[in-house]
Every structure is written in structure tokens, then in C-alpha cells.
Short mmCIF file of C-alpha atoms in Angstrom, two decimals:
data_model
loop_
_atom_site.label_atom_id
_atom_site.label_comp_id
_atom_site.label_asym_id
_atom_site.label_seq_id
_atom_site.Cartn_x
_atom_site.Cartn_y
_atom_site.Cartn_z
CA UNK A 23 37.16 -100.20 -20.70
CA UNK A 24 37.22 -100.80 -24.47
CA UNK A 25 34.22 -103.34 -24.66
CA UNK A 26 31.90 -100.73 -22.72
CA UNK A 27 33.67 -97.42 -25.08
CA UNK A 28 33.02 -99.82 -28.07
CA UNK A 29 29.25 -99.47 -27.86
CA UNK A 30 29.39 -95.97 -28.37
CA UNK A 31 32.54 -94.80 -30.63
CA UNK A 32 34.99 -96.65 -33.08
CA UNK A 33 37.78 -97.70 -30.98
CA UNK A 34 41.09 -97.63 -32.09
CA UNK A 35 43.36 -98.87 -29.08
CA UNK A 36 46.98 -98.04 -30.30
CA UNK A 37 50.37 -99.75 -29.29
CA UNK A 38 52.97 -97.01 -29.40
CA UNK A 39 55.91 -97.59 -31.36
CA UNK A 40 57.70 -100.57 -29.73
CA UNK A 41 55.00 -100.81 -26.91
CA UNK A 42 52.88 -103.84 -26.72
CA UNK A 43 52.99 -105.71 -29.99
CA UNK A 44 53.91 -102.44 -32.21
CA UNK A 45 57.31 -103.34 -34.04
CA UNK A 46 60.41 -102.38 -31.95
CA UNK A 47 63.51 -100.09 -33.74
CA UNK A 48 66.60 -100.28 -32.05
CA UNK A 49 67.94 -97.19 -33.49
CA UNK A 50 64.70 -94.86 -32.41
CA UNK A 51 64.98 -92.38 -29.69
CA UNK A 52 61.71 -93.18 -28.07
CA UNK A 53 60.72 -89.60 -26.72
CA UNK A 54 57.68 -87.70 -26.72
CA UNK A 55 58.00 -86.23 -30.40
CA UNK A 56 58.48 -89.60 -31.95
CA UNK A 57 55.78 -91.09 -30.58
CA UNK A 58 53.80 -88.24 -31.36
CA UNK A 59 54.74 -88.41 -34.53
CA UNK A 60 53.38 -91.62 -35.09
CA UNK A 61 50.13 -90.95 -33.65
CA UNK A 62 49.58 -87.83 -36.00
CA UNK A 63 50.79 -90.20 -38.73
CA UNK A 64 48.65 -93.05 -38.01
CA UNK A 65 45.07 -90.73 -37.47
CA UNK A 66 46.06 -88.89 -40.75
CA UNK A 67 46.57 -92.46 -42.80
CA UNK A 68 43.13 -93.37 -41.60
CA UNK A 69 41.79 -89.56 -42.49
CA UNK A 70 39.79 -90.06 -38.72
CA UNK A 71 37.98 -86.88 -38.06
CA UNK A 72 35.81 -86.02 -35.31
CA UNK A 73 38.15 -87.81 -32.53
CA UNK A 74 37.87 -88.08 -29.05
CA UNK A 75 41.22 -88.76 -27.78
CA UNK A 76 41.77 -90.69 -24.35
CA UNK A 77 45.06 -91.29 -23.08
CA UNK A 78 46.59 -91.76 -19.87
CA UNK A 79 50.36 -91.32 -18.28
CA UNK A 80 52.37 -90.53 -21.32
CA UNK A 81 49.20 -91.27 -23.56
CA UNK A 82 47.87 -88.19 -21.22
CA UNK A 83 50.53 -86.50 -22.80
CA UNK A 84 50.21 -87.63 -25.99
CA UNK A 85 46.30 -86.91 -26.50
CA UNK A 86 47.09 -83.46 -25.73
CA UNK A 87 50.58 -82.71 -27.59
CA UNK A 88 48.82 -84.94 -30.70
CA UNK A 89 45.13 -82.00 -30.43
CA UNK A 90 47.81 -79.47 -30.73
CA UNK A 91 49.03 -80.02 -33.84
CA UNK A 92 45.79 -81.45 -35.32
CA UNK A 93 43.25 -79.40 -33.93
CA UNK A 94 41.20 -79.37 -36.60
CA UNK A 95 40.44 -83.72 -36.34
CA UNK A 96 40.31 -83.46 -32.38
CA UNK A 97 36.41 -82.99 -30.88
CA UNK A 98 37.73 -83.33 -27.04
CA UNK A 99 40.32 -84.63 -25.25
CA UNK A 100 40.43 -87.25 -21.99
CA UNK A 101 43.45 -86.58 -20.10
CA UNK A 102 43.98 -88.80 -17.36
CA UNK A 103 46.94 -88.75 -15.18
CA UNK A 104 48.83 -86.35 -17.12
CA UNK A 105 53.09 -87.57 -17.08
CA UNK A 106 54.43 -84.50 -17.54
CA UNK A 107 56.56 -83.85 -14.61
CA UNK A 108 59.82 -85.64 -14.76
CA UNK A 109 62.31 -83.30 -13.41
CA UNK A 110 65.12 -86.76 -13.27
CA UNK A 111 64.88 -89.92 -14.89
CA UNK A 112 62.04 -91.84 -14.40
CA UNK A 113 61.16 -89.76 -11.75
CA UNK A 114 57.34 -90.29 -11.98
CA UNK A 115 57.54 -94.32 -11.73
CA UNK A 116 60.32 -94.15 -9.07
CA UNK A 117 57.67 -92.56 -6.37
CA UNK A 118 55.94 -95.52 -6.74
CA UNK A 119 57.64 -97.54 -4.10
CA UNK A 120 60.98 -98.13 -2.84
CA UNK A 121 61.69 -100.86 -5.84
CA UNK A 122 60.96 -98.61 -8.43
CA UNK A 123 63.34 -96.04 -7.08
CA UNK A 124 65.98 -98.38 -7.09
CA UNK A 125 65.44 -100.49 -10.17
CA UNK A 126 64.74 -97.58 -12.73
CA UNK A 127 67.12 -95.36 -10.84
CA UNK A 128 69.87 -98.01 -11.91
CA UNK A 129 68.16 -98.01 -15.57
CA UNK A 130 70.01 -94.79 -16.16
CA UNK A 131 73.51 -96.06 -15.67
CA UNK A 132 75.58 -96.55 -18.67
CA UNK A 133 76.30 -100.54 -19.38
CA UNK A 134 74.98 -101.10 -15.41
CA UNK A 135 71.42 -99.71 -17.12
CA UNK A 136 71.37 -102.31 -19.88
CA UNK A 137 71.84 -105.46 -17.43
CA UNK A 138 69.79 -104.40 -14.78
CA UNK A 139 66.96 -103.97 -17.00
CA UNK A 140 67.78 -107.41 -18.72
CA UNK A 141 67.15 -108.65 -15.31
CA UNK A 142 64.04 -107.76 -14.52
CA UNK A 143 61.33 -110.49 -13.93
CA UNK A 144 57.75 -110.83 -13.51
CA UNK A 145 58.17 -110.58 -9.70
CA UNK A 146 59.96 -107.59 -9.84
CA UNK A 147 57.72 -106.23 -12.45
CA UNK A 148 54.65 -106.64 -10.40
CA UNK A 149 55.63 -104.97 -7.26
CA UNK A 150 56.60 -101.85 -9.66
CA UNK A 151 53.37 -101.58 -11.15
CA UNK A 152 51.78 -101.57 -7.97
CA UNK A 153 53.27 -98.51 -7.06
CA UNK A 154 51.49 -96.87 -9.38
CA UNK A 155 47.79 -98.10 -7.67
CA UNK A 156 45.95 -97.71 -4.64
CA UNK A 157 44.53 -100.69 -4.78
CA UNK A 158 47.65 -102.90 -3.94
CA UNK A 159 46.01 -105.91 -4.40
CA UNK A 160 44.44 -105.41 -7.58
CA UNK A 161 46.71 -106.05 -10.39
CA UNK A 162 44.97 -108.47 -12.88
CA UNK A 163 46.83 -111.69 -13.06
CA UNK A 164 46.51 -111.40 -16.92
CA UNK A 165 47.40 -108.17 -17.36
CA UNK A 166 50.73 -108.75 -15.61
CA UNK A 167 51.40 -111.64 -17.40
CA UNK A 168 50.90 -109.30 -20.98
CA UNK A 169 53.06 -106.54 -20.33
CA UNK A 170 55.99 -109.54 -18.23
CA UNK A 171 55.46 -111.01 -22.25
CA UNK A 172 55.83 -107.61 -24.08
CA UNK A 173 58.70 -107.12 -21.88
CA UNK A 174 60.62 -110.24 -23.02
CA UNK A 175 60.51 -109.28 -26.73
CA UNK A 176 63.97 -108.73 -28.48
CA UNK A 177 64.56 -105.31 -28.14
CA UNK A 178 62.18 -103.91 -25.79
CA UNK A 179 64.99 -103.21 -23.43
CA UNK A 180 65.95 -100.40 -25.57
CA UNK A 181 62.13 -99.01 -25.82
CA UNK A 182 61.96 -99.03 -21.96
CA UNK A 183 65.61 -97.55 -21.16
CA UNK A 184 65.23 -94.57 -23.99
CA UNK A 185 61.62 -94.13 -22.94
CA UNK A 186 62.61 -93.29 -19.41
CA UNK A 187 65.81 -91.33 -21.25
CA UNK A 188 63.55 -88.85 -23.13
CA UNK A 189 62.11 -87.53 -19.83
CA UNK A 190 62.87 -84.34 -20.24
CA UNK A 191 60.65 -84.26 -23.71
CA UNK A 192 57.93 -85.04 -21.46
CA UNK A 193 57.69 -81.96 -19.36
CA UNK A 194 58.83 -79.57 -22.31
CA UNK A 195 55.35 -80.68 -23.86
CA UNK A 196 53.53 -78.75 -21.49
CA UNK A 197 54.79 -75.88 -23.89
CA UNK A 198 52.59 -77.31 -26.38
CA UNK A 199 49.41 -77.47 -23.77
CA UNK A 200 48.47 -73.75 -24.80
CA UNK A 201 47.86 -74.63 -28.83
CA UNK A 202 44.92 -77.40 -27.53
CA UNK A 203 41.98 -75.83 -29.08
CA UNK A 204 39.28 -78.87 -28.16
CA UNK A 205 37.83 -79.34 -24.98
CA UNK A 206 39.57 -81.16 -22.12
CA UNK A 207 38.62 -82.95 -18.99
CA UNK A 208 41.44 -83.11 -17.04
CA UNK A 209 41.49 -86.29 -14.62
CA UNK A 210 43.52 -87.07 -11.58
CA UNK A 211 43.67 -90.35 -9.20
CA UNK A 212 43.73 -88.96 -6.21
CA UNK A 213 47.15 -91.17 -5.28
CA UNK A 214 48.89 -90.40 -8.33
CA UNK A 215 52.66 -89.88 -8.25
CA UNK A 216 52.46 -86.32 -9.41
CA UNK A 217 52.30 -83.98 -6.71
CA UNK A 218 49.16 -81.26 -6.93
CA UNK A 219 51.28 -78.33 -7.53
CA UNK A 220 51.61 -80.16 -10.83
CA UNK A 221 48.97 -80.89 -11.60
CA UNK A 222 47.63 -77.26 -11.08
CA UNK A 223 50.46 -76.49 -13.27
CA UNK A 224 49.18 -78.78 -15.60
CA UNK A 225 45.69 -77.39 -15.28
CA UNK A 226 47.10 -73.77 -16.29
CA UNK A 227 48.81 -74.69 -18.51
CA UNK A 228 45.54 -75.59 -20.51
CA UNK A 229 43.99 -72.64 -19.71
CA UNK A 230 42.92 -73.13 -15.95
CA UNK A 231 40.98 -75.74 -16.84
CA UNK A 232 39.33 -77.54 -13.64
CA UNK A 233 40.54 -80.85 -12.33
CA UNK A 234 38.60 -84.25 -11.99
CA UNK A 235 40.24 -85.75 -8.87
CA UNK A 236 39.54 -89.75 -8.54
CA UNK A 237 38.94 -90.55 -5.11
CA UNK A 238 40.66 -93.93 -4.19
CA UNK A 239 42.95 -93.84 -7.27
CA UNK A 240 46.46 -94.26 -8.23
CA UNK A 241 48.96 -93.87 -11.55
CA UNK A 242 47.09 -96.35 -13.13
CA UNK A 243 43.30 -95.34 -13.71
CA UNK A 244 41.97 -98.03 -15.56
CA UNK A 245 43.19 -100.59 -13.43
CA UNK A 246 42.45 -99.04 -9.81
CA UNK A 247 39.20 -97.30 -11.18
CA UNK A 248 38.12 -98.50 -14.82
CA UNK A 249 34.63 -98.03 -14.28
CA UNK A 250 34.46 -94.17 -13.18
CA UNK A 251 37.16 -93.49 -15.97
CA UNK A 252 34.57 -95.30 -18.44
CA UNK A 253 32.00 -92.94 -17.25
CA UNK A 254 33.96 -89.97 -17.70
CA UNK A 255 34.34 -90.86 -20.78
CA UNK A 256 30.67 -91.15 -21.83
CA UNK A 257 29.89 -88.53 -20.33
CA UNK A 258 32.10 -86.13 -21.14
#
């Protein structure tokens, strides 16, 4: 998506905090607030104005908790696949597929947690994510091979486990939803894990605004369905 954005905005494609190749802190409790946190800090560093925020899962979230508390930089808002549900640990991800359930339910476990999730492996990994798309077979072998090498950085353990620990921040930032002053498109797959009583929750949350339903779509948007997110997007 970011070659076809970059021909019509500045693109600035943000690793959360210990995501991707950000740095990792052992001692952070990775929850919604500190990784909102960093996202206010890093647009108010670079003095951005006039932002379109896209984000999708917990970056769903995040572009709408981070346009209520700077509503005066935020022109619209993107909001794809919205993760603000959890109502048990890693409860989104574990309706992906019988795996998930198992391996992330076992996450949660004191000391069990930490070596199951030491564990995991690219296989493993790969059958996971594919819960969250429609499109089974379309998982880009280079894609999986990123996030299996993000994985395997010292530390990230932690940043996954307290991640899926701060679920309940998730779903109390739907309290924030009502302070969103720009406009918002709100965007569904049509297979994603949240149910749609959620997602109509979601939707009133914001004001009733009306949902964008993805026909043929998972969890994962711009994987299953890059190029009708892209369009959103521009057209939006």
C-alpha cells in the first residue's frame, strides 16, 4: 500500500514501540496508552499537521484514541478493522483458528506463558496469521519471513505477552471514541474476528457513523484486500 499512498501524501509508516524494528523495553507495559503515547509524541516532535491517520487492528485503535487527544493535527481518520473488543486475553487473535486459541490462550499462563511463546516458530506463526485472512493461501512468503525475524529479537517475547496482557486497555478506548472530532471511515473485512454487534458498537460509539464492510476480507486488510483498502484511502 505505501508505494501507491506515497504518490499522494508524506508517508510516515511507524513501528510501535518494540514492534518491528522500534527498540524493545523490557520494563514497558505495552498497552494501549503507552503506545499512544508514543504516537502523540512522535507527530508532535515532527510538528505534522494536517494528518490523515490510517491504522488497522490495534493501529485502528490507535488512529482514533491518538485524533482524540490531538484533534486539532488530525484532518480524517482510516479505521480499519477496529481491535477493540477483547473481553479475555487475546481474545480477538484466538478466533482465528483452533491454533491461535490454544497457543495465545497458553501465552497468559504465568512461567508456562513465557516458554510457550519462546517456542513459537515460523510454522506455527504462519498458520496463526492465517486466521486472521480469508484468503488462506495468501500470506506473502516475505512478509512471514519479516514479522518470524522481528519475532526472534531479544526481548520481543515480552512486547507480544504484555501486548496481549493490556487487553482490557483496548476496549476501555472506545471511551475515548466520542472526543474524535475529524472525520472517520470506518472499515470492516467482512471475515473479521469481531463479531457485528461490535462493530455496530464500535460504529456508535463514533457517533453512528456508517460502516464500510470488505467483501471477501479478513483481520488482516492489507494483506487479503490491499488494493480496495488503498482506494479507500484515496478516496476518502
Amino acid at each position: 500500500m505505501i508505494p501507491q499512498l506515497a504518490k499522494h501524501f508524506t508517508v510516515y509508516a511507524i513501528d510501535l514501540p518494540g514492534h518491528g524494528h522500534s527498540s524493545i523495553d523490557i520494563t514497558a507495559n505495552y498497552d494501549e496508552p503507552y503506545f499512544r503515547s508514543a504516537v502523540v509524541s512522535f507527530i508532535e516532535k515532527l510538528d505534522l499537521k494536517n494528518i490523515t491517520l490510517v491504522g488497522e487492528s490495534i493501529g485502528a485503535v490507535l488512529a482514533l484514541t491518538v485524533a482524540s487527544q490531538l484533534p486539532e493535527r488530525i484532518k480524517k481518520v482510516i479505521s480499519s478493522n477496529t481491535y477493540d473488543y477483547d473481553q479475555r486475553y487475546g481474545d480477538g487473535v484466538r478466533r482465528g483458528n483452533f491454533l491461535a486459541n490454544f497457543v495465545i490462550g497458553q501465552f497468559a499462563i504465568p512461567y508456562i506463558g513465557a516458554v510457550v511463546a519462546g517456542l513459537e516458530n515460523k510454522l506455527f506463526l504462519g498458520i496463526i496469521m492465517k486466521g486472521g485472512l480469508k484468503n488462506k493461501h495468501w500470506m506473502p512468503g516475505k512478509l512471514l519471513s519479516e514479522f518470524d525475524r522481528v519475532g526472534r529479537r531479544k526481548g520481543y517475547r515480552h512486547v507480544e505477552r504484555s501486548t496481549f496482557a493490556g487487553w482490557e486497555s483496548w476496549s476501555k478506548a472506545r471511551t475515548l471514541y466520542s472526543k474524535v472530532k475529524a472525520p472517520v471511515t470506518l472499515i470492516y473485512g467482512q471475515n473479521d474476528w469481531s463479531t457485528v454487534a461490535e462493530r455496530e458498537r464500535t460504529a456508535r460509539a463514533l457517533g453512528g457513523v456508517e460502516i464500510t464492510t470488505l467483501e471477501n476480507t479478513g483481520h488482516f486488510s492489507f494483506v487479503d484486500n490491499a488494493r480496495k483498502l488503498t482506494e479507500i484511502v484515496l478516496t476518502n
